[in-house]
Amino acid sequence: MPDKEKRRTAIVLAAGSGSRMGSDVPKQFMTLGDKPLIYYSLRTMERSEIIDDCILVTGKEDIPYVESEIVNKFGLHKVKAVIAGGNERYESVFRGLQAMESRDGYVFIHDGARPFLTEEILSGTYEAVKKYNACVAAMPVKDTVKIADGDDFAVQTPNRSFVWAVQTPQVFEAGLICRAYEMLFERLRGLKDKNLSVTDDAMVAESMLGIRVKLVRASYENIKITTPEDMKTALGFLG
């Protein structure tokens, strides 16, 4: 059951582009079924007893559309703020963290391009974060994975039993992940080359604070829509 003394905020990232989809429309706003892709995860959060409020991070130019055609149109009352994201994912997350009302709680960071978030995934990650302070939704990989060199030759084959594909939400004690991102940006200020490859929030927590992040089994259907092939798969899941 939710801890009523700890606020549970979701930061939903919707500032990506549609480049790999071959579309002029940002992928999170493309139609899946008869609704915008991002609607589905927001609906799950709206209905969940676990999530108290949401901060939606999107492109500055998309804010009016998001507010009128998604938040207001579908009655998503838990979305308390729609804010502009940055050029990189980690910048958008940092802005979302800065917009939170309180650090005394937990934060669920979720990619808006993952429409098949479920209450079970929210519940599983919530129970884990209360115990471990940091966790991510993930699933063991099905395929053998190869590590390549710069010329695309295989140089290593990790034991598949220990390899997981990381998803979202990535869930943290709020004060912890805020400190980790503040440390990241302090170090960025001293670097000339800021072209960092920060692909997930667990990486920030691990590298900045040295903490261990718990992997929580989620679902193979919790896919991220990135390519046209992903959209076809999503339509199949949607039924």
mmCIF file of N, CA, C and O in Angstrom, residues 57-130:
data_model
loop_
_atom_site.group_PDB
_atom_site.id
_atom_site.type_symbol
_atom_site.label_atom_id
_atom_site.label_comp_id
_atom_site.label_asym_id
_atom_site.label_seq_id
_atom_site.Cartn_x
_atom_site.Cartn_y
_atom_site.Cartn_z
ATOM 1 N N VAL A 57 7.359 16.532 -19.121
ATOM 2 C CA VAL A 57 8.447 17.311 -19.717
ATOM 3 C C VAL A 57 8.400 17.125 -21.226
ATOM 4 O O VAL A 57 8.529 16.008 -21.728
ATOM 5 N N THR A 58 8.236 18.217 -21.953
ATOM 6 C CA THR A 58 8.076 18.131 -23.400
ATOM 7 C C THR A 58 8.836 19.267 -24.075
ATOM 8 O O THR A 58 9.501 20.073 -23.413
ATOM 9 N N GLY A 59 8.758 19.325 -25.396
ATOM 10 C CA GLY A 59 9.387 20.420 -26.115
ATOM 11 C C GLY A 59 8.665 21.725 -25.836
ATOM 12 O O GLY A 59 7.433 21.749 -25.694
ATOM 13 N N LYS A 60 9.408 22.799 -25.760
ATOM 14 C CA LYS A 60 8.806 24.099 -25.436
ATOM 15 C C LYS A 60 7.669 24.432 -26.389
ATOM 16 O O LYS A 60 6.604 24.911 -25.970
ATOM 17 N N GLU A 61 7.875 24.151 -27.675
ATOM 18 C CA GLU A 61 6.861 24.486 -28.674
ATOM 19 C C GLU A 61 5.640 23.572 -28.593
ATOM 20 O O GLU A 61 4.584 23.891 -29.151
ATOM 21 N N ASP A 62 5.772 22.455 -27.892
ATOM 22 C CA ASP A 62 4.670 21.492 -27.798
ATOM 23 C C ASP A 62 3.793 21.688 -26.564
ATOM 24 O O ASP A 62 2.782 21.010 -26.407
ATOM 25 N N ILE A 63 4.190 22.571 -25.660
ATOM 26 C CA ILE A 63 3.451 22.747 -24.407
ATOM 27 C C ILE A 63 1.973 23.085 -24.634
ATOM 28 O O ILE A 63 1.098 22.450 -24.020
ATOM 29 N N PRO A 64 1.630 24.054 -25.490
ATOM 30 C CA PRO A 64 0.196 24.347 -25.694
ATOM 31 C C PRO A 64 -0.598 23.144 -26.193
ATOM 32 O O PRO A 64 -1.723 22.907 -25.725
ATOM 33 N N TYR A 65 -0.024 22.383 -27.127
ATOM 34 C CA TYR A 65 -0.701 21.181 -27.633
ATOM 35 C C TYR A 65 -0.911 20.166 -26.515
ATOM 36 O O TYR A 65 -2.001 19.600 -26.356
ATOM 37 N N VAL A 66 0.137 19.920 -25.739
ATOM 38 C CA VAL A 66 0.054 18.930 -24.666
ATOM 39 C C VAL A 66 -1.002 19.328 -23.642
ATOM 40 O O VAL A 66 -1.806 18.493 -23.192
ATOM 41 N N GLU A 67 -1.017 20.587 -23.277
ATOM 42 C CA GLU A 67 -1.980 21.043 -22.269
ATOM 43 C C GLU A 67 -3.421 20.928 -22.763
ATOM 44 O O GLU A 67 -4.305 20.467 -22.020
ATOM 45 N N SER A 68 -3.663 21.323 -24.010
ATOM 46 C CA SER A 68 -5.049 21.343 -24.500
ATOM 47 C C SER A 68 -5.516 20.008 -25.048
ATOM 48 O O SER A 68 -6.644 19.577 -24.779
ATOM 49 N N GLU A 69 -4.653 19.329 -25.814
ATOM 50 C CA GLU A 69 -5.087 18.136 -26.542
ATOM 51 C C GLU A 69 -4.804 16.825 -25.827
ATOM 52 O O GLU A 69 -5.266 15.771 -26.281
ATOM 53 N N ILE A 70 -4.064 16.882 -24.749
ATOM 54 C CA ILE A 70 -3.788 15.654 -23.994
ATOM 55 C C ILE A 70 -4.246 15.808 -22.547
ATOM 56 O O ILE A 70 -5.144 15.096 -22.100
ATOM 57 N N VAL A 71 -3.659 16.741 -21.817
ATOM 58 C CA VAL A 71 -3.964 16.874 -20.389
ATOM 59 C C VAL A 71 -5.429 17.255 -20.169
ATOM 60 O O VAL A 71 -6.168 16.570 -19.442
ATOM 61 N N ASN A 72 -5.875 18.333 -20.794
ATOM 62 C CA ASN A 72 -7.253 18.796 -20.590
ATOM 63 C C ASN A 72 -8.272 17.898 -21.296
ATOM 64 O O ASN A 72 -9.317 17.580 -20.728
ATOM 65 N N LYS A 73 -7.972 17.512 -22.504
ATOM 66 C CA LYS A 73 -8.920 16.717 -23.290
ATOM 67 C C LYS A 73 -9.262 15.403 -22.609
ATOM 68 O O LYS A 73 -10.416 14.966 -22.606
ATOM 69 N N PHE A 74 -8.249 14.754 -22.023
ATOM 70 C CA PHE A 74 -8.466 13.443 -21.425
ATOM 71 C C PHE A 74 -8.621 13.500 -19.905
ATOM 72 O O PHE A 74 -8.674 12.456 -19.253
ATOM 73 N N GLY A 75 -8.712 14.684 -19.338
ATOM 74 C CA GLY A 75 -8.957 14.815 -17.909
ATOM 75 C C GLY A 75 -7.859 14.219 -17.048
ATOM 76 O O GLY A 75 -8.154 13.517 -16.071
ATOM 77 N N LEU A 76 -6.606 14.498 -17.388
ATOM 78 C CA LEU A 76 -5.467 13.951 -16.643
ATOM 79 C C LEU A 76 -5.121 14.897 -15.495
ATOM 80 O O LEU A 76 -4.199 15.708 -15.569
ATOM 81 N N HIS A 77 -5.878 14.785 -14.417
ATOM 82 C CA HIS A 77 -5.794 15.743 -13.320
ATOM 83 C C HIS A 77 -4.509 15.633 -12.510
ATOM 84 O O HIS A 77 -4.146 16.573 -11.795
ATOM 85 N N LYS A 78 -3.828 14.490 -12.588
ATOM 86 C CA LYS A 78 -2.594 14.344 -11.832
ATOM 87 C C LYS A 78 -1.422 15.076 -12.476
ATOM 88 O O LYS A 78 -0.375 15.248 -11.842
ATOM 89 N N VAL A 79 -1.566 15.476 -13.719
ATOM 90 C CA VAL A 79 -0.502 16.253 -14.380
ATOM 91 C C VAL A 79 -0.569 17.677 -13.842
ATOM 92 O O VAL A 79 -1.422 18.466 -14.228
ATOM 93 N N LYS A 80 0.330 17.987 -12.935
ATOM 94 C CA LYS A 80 0.318 19.288 -12.263
ATOM 95 C C LYS A 80 1.149 20.335 -12.984
ATOM 96 O O LYS A 80 0.993 21.532 -12.726
ATOM 97 N N ALA A 81 2.045 19.883 -13.865
ATOM 98 C CA ALA A 81 2.891 20.840 -14.586
ATOM 99 C C ALA A 81 3.316 20.238 -15.910
ATOM 100 O O ALA A 81 3.612 19.044 -15.999
ATOM 101 N N VAL A 82 3.338 21.087 -16.933
ATOM 102 C CA VAL A 82 3.902 20.724 -18.231
ATOM 103 C C VAL A 82 5.033 21.704 -18.480
ATOM 104 O O VAL A 82 4.811 22.917 -18.581
ATOM 105 N N ILE A 83 6.265 21.196 -18.540
ATOM 106 C CA ILE A 83 7.425 22.082 -18.615
ATOM 107 C C ILE A 83 8.282 21.739 -19.831
ATOM 108 O O ILE A 83 8.183 20.650 -20.392
ATOM 109 N N ALA A 84 9.138 22.681 -20.194
ATOM 110 C CA ALA A 84 10.023 22.493 -21.339
ATOM 111 C C ALA A 84 11.240 21.670 -20.951
ATOM 112 O O ALA A 84 11.850 21.888 -19.904
ATOM 113 N N GLY A 85 11.579 20.709 -21.799
ATOM 114 C CA GLY A 85 12.749 19.883 -21.565
ATOM 115 C C GLY A 85 14.005 20.491 -22.159
ATOM 116 O O GLY A 85 14.004 21.619 -22.671
ATOM 117 N N GLY A 86 15.101 19.741 -22.103
ATOM 118 C CA GLY A 86 16.376 20.208 -22.633
ATOM 119 C C GLY A 86 16.717 19.520 -23.937
ATOM 120 O O GLY A 86 15.909 18.781 -24.507
ATOM 121 N N ASN A 87 17.948 19.740 -24.401
ATOM 122 C CA ASN A 87 18.396 19.131 -25.649
ATOM 123 C C ASN A 87 18.690 17.646 -25.493
ATOM 124 O O ASN A 87 18.587 16.881 -26.450
ATOM 125 N N GLU A 88 19.069 17.246 -24.297
ATOM 126 C CA GLU A 88 19.397 15.847 -24.011
ATOM 127 C C GLU A 88 18.458 15.304 -22.943
ATOM 128 O O GLU A 88 17.890 16.064 -22.153
ATOM 129 N N ARG A 89 18.345 13.988 -22.907
ATOM 130 C CA ARG A 89 17.443 13.354 -21.938
ATOM 131 C C ARG A 89 17.783 13.766 -20.509
ATOM 132 O O ARG A 89 16.902 14.078 -19.717
ATOM 133 N N TYR A 90 19.081 13.732 -20.174
ATOM 134 C CA TYR A 90 19.458 14.034 -18.789
ATOM 135 C C TYR A 90 19.116 15.468 -18.409
ATOM 136 O O TYR A 90 18.829 15.762 -17.251
ATOM 137 N N GLU A 91 19.128 16.375 -19.390
ATOM 138 C CA GLU A 91 18.724 17.747 -19.106
ATOM 139 C C GLU A 91 17.229 17.833 -18.812
ATOM 140 O O GLU A 91 16.795 18.569 -17.919
ATOM 141 N N SER A 92 16.443 17.058 -19.553
ATOM 142 C CA SER A 92 14.996 17.041 -19.320
ATOM 143 C C SER A 92 14.664 16.459 -17.956
ATOM 144 O O SER A 92 13.794 16.966 -17.242
ATOM 145 N N VAL A 93 15.371 15.388 -17.573
ATOM 146 C CA VAL A 93 15.140 14.794 -16.255
ATOM 147 C C VAL A 93 15.481 15.799 -15.159
ATOM 148 O O VAL A 93 14.726 15.976 -14.192
ATOM 149 N N PHE A 94 16.606 16.480 -15.302
ATOM 150 C CA PHE A 94 17.032 17.450 -14.295
ATOM 151 C C PHE A 94 16.003 18.557 -14.123
ATOM 152 O O PHE A 94 15.682 18.974 -13.003
ATOM 153 N N ARG A 95 15.441 19.030 -15.222
ATOM 154 C CA ARG A 95 14.410 20.068 -15.141
ATOM 155 C C ARG A 95 13.150 19.530 -14.452
ATOM 156 O O ARG A 95 12.501 20.250 -13.690
ATOM 157 N N GLY A 96 12.820 18.286 -14.726
ATOM 158 C CA GLY A 96 11.681 17.682 -14.052
ATOM 159 C C GLY A 96 11.903 17.569 -12.557
ATOM 160 O O GLY A 96 11.005 17.856 -11.754
ATOM 161 N N LEU A 97 13.104 17.175 -12.165
ATOM 162 C CA LEU A 97 13.433 17.075 -10.740
ATOM 163 C C LEU A 97 13.354 18.435 -10.059
ATOM 164 O O LEU A 97 12.888 18.544 -8.921
ATOM 165 N N GLN A 98 13.803 19.463 -10.744
ATOM 166 C CA GLN A 98 13.765 20.810 -10.168
ATOM 167 C C GLN A 98 12.332 21.316 -9.995
ATOM 168 O O GLN A 98 12.083 22.192 -9.168
ATOM 169 N N ALA A 99 11.400 20.761 -10.774
ATOM 170 C CA ALA A 99 10.010 21.210 -10.713
ATOM 171 C C ALA A 99 9.185 20.489 -9.656
ATOM 172 O O ALA A 99 8.029 20.846 -9.423
ATOM 173 N N MET A 100 9.768 19.489 -8.980
ATOM 174 C CA MET A 100 9.024 18.758 -7.963
ATOM 175 C C MET A 100 8.707 19.635 -6.765
ATOM 176 O O MET A 100 9.496 20.504 -6.395
ATOM 177 N N GLU A 101 7.575 19.374 -6.138
ATOM 178 C CA GLU A 101 7.173 20.134 -4.962
ATOM 179 C C GLU A 101 8.022 19.799 -3.745
ATOM 180 O O GLU A 101 8.266 20.647 -2.886
ATOM 181 N N SER A 102 8.454 18.531 -3.660
ATOM 182 C CA SER A 102 9.151 18.094 -2.456
ATOM 183 C C SER A 102 10.160 17.006 -2.782
ATOM 184 O O SER A 102 9.953 16.215 -3.710
ATOM 185 N N ARG A 103 11.254 16.985 -2.013
ATOM 186 C CA ARG A 103 12.234 15.910 -2.138
ATOM 187 C C ARG A 103 11.983 14.812 -1.108
ATOM 188 O O ARG A 103 12.722 13.840 -1.047
ATOM 189 N N ASP A 104 10.988 14.976 -0.307
ATOM 190 C CA ASP A 104 10.686 14.011 0.745
ATOM 191 C C ASP A 104 9.695 12.985 0.201
ATOM 192 O O ASP A 104 8.502 13.037 0.488
ATOM 193 N N GLY A 105 10.199 12.089 -0.629
ATOM 194 C CA GLY A 105 9.324 11.087 -1.222
ATOM 195 C C GLY A 105 10.056 10.282 -2.267
ATOM 196 O O GLY A 105 11.273 10.068 -2.171
ATOM 197 N N TYR A 106 9.332 9.833 -3.266
ATOM 198 C CA TYR A 106 9.890 9.003 -4.323
ATOM 199 C C TYR A 106 9.531 9.598 -5.675
ATOM 200 O O TYR A 106 8.488 10.246 -5.831
ATOM 201 N N VAL A 107 10.400 9.352 -6.654
ATOM 202 C CA VAL A 107 10.139 9.855 -7.997
ATOM 203 C C VAL A 107 10.242 8.699 -8.998
ATOM 204 O O VAL A 107 11.189 7.918 -8.969
ATOM 205 N N PHE A 108 9.240 8.611 -9.867
ATOM 206 C CA PHE A 108 9.161 7.602 -10.923
ATOM 207 C C PHE A 108 9.476 8.304 -12.247
ATOM 208 O O PHE A 108 8.696 9.145 -12.697
ATOM 209 N N ILE A 109 10.599 7.995 -12.862
ATOM 210 C CA ILE A 109 10.993 8.632 -14.117
ATOM 211 C C ILE A 109 10.656 7.679 -15.258
ATOM 212 O O ILE A 109 11.173 6.548 -15.318
ATOM 213 N N HIS A 110 9.787 8.132 -16.152
ATOM 214 C CA HIS A 110 9.254 7.235 -17.183
ATOM 215 C C HIS A 110 9.329 7.863 -18.564
ATOM 216 O O HIS A 110 9.054 9.063 -18.732
ATOM 217 N N ASP A 111 9.688 7.065 -19.549
ATOM 218 C CA ASP A 111 9.699 7.509 -20.936
ATOM 219 C C ASP A 111 8.282 7.503 -21.481
ATOM 220 O O ASP A 111 7.615 6.463 -21.479
ATOM 221 N N GLY A 112 7.836 8.658 -21.995
ATOM 222 C CA GLY A 112 6.489 8.748 -22.539
ATOM 223 C C GLY A 112 6.263 7.871 -23.752
ATOM 224 O O GLY A 112 5.114 7.610 -24.128
ATOM 225 N N ALA A 113 7.344 7.399 -24.365
ATOM 226 C CA ALA A 113 7.235 6.520 -25.529
ATOM 227 C C ALA A 113 7.098 5.052 -25.132
ATOM 228 O O ALA A 113 7.193 4.170 -25.990
ATOM 229 N N ARG A 114 6.891 4.777 -23.843
ATOM 230 C CA ARG A 114 6.581 3.408 -23.379
ATOM 231 C C ARG A 114 5.115 3.391 -22.949
ATOM 232 O O ARG A 114 4.795 3.687 -21.797
ATOM 233 N N PRO A 115 4.216 3.024 -23.847
ATOM 234 C CA PRO A 115 2.787 3.132 -23.550
ATOM 235 C C PRO A 115 2.224 2.017 -22.679
ATOM 236 O O PRO A 115 1.128 2.163 -22.135
ATOM 237 N N PHE A 116 2.955 0.899 -22.523
ATOM 238 C CA PHE A 116 2.361 -0.263 -21.864
ATOM 239 C C PHE A 116 2.773 -0.404 -20.399
ATOM 240 O O PHE A 116 2.943 -1.503 -19.887
ATOM 241 N N LEU A 117 2.928 0.726 -19.746
ATOM 242 C CA LEU A 117 3.113 0.748 -18.299
ATOM 243 C C LEU A 117 1.870 0.167 -17.630
ATOM 244 O O LEU A 117 0.742 0.426 -18.060
ATOM 245 N N THR A 118 2.074 -0.630 -16.592
ATOM 246 C CA THR A 118 0.946 -1.244 -15.886
ATOM 247 C C THR A 118 1.001 -0.932 -14.397
ATOM 248 O O THR A 118 2.041 -0.530 -13.863
ATOM 249 N N GLU A 119 -0.117 -1.140 -13.735
ATOM 250 C CA GLU A 119 -0.168 -0.985 -12.287
ATOM 251 C C GLU A 119 0.773 -1.967 -11.604
ATOM 252 O O GLU A 119 1.388 -1.662 -10.577
ATOM 253 N N GLU A 120 0.922 -3.153 -12.190
ATOM 254 C CA GLU A 120 1.821 -4.162 -11.620
ATOM 255 C C GLU A 120 3.273 -3.681 -11.653
ATOM 256 O O GLU A 120 4.040 -3.908 -10.703
ATOM 257 N N ILE A 121 3.672 -3.013 -12.741
ATOM 258 C CA ILE A 121 5.035 -2.483 -12.822
ATOM 259 C C ILE A 121 5.227 -1.356 -11.807
ATOM 260 O O ILE A 121 6.249 -1.291 -11.117
ATOM 261 N N LEU A 122 4.246 -0.485 -11.690
ATOM 262 C CA LEU A 122 4.327 0.588 -10.697
ATOM 263 C C LEU A 122 4.426 0.010 -9.287
ATOM 264 O O LEU A 122 5.229 0.463 -8.468
ATOM 265 N N SER A 123 3.615 -0.991 -9.004
ATOM 266 C CA SER A 123 3.609 -1.596 -7.679
ATOM 267 C C SER A 123 4.933 -2.285 -7.371
ATOM 268 O O SER A 123 5.486 -2.134 -6.275
ATOM 269 N N GLY A 124 5.452 -3.033 -8.350
ATOM 270 C CA GLY A 124 6.706 -3.752 -8.134
ATOM 271 C C GLY A 124 7.880 -2.818 -7.896
ATOM 272 O O GLY A 124 8.702 -3.044 -6.993
ATOM 273 N N THR A 125 7.960 -1.744 -8.676
ATOM 274 C CA THR A 125 9.058 -0.799 -8.490
ATOM 275 C C THR A 125 8.879 0.020 -7.211
ATOM 276 O O THR A 125 9.864 0.362 -6.544
ATOM 277 N N TYR A 126 7.638 0.294 -6.856
ATOM 278 C CA TYR A 126 7.394 1.054 -5.629
ATOM 279 C C TYR A 126 7.825 0.257 -4.397
ATOM 280 O O TYR A 126 8.486 0.796 -3.486
ATOM 281 N N GLU A 127 7.476 -1.019 -4.355
ATOM 282 C CA GLU A 127 7.891 -1.849 -3.222
ATOM 283 C C GLU A 127 9.410 -1.959 -3.160
ATOM 284 O O GLU A 127 9.998 -1.952 -2.072
ATOM 285 N N ALA A 128 10.058 -2.028 -4.331
ATOM 286 C CA ALA A 128 11.517 -2.153 -4.354
ATOM 287 C C ALA A 128 12.207 -0.866 -3.915
ATOM 288 O O ALA A 128 13.197 -0.900 -3.181
ATOM 289 N N VAL A 129 11.689 0.287 -4.348
ATOM 290 C CA VAL A 129 12.360 1.541 -3.994
ATOM 291 C C VAL A 129 12.252 1.817 -2.500
ATOM 292 O O VAL A 129 13.163 2.402 -1.901
ATOM 293 N N LYS A 130 11.157 1.399 -1.880
ATOM 294 C CA LYS A 130 11.025 1.586 -0.431
ATOM 295 C C LYS A 130 12.084 0.780 0.321
ATOM 296 O O LYS A 130 12.532 1.181 1.397
#
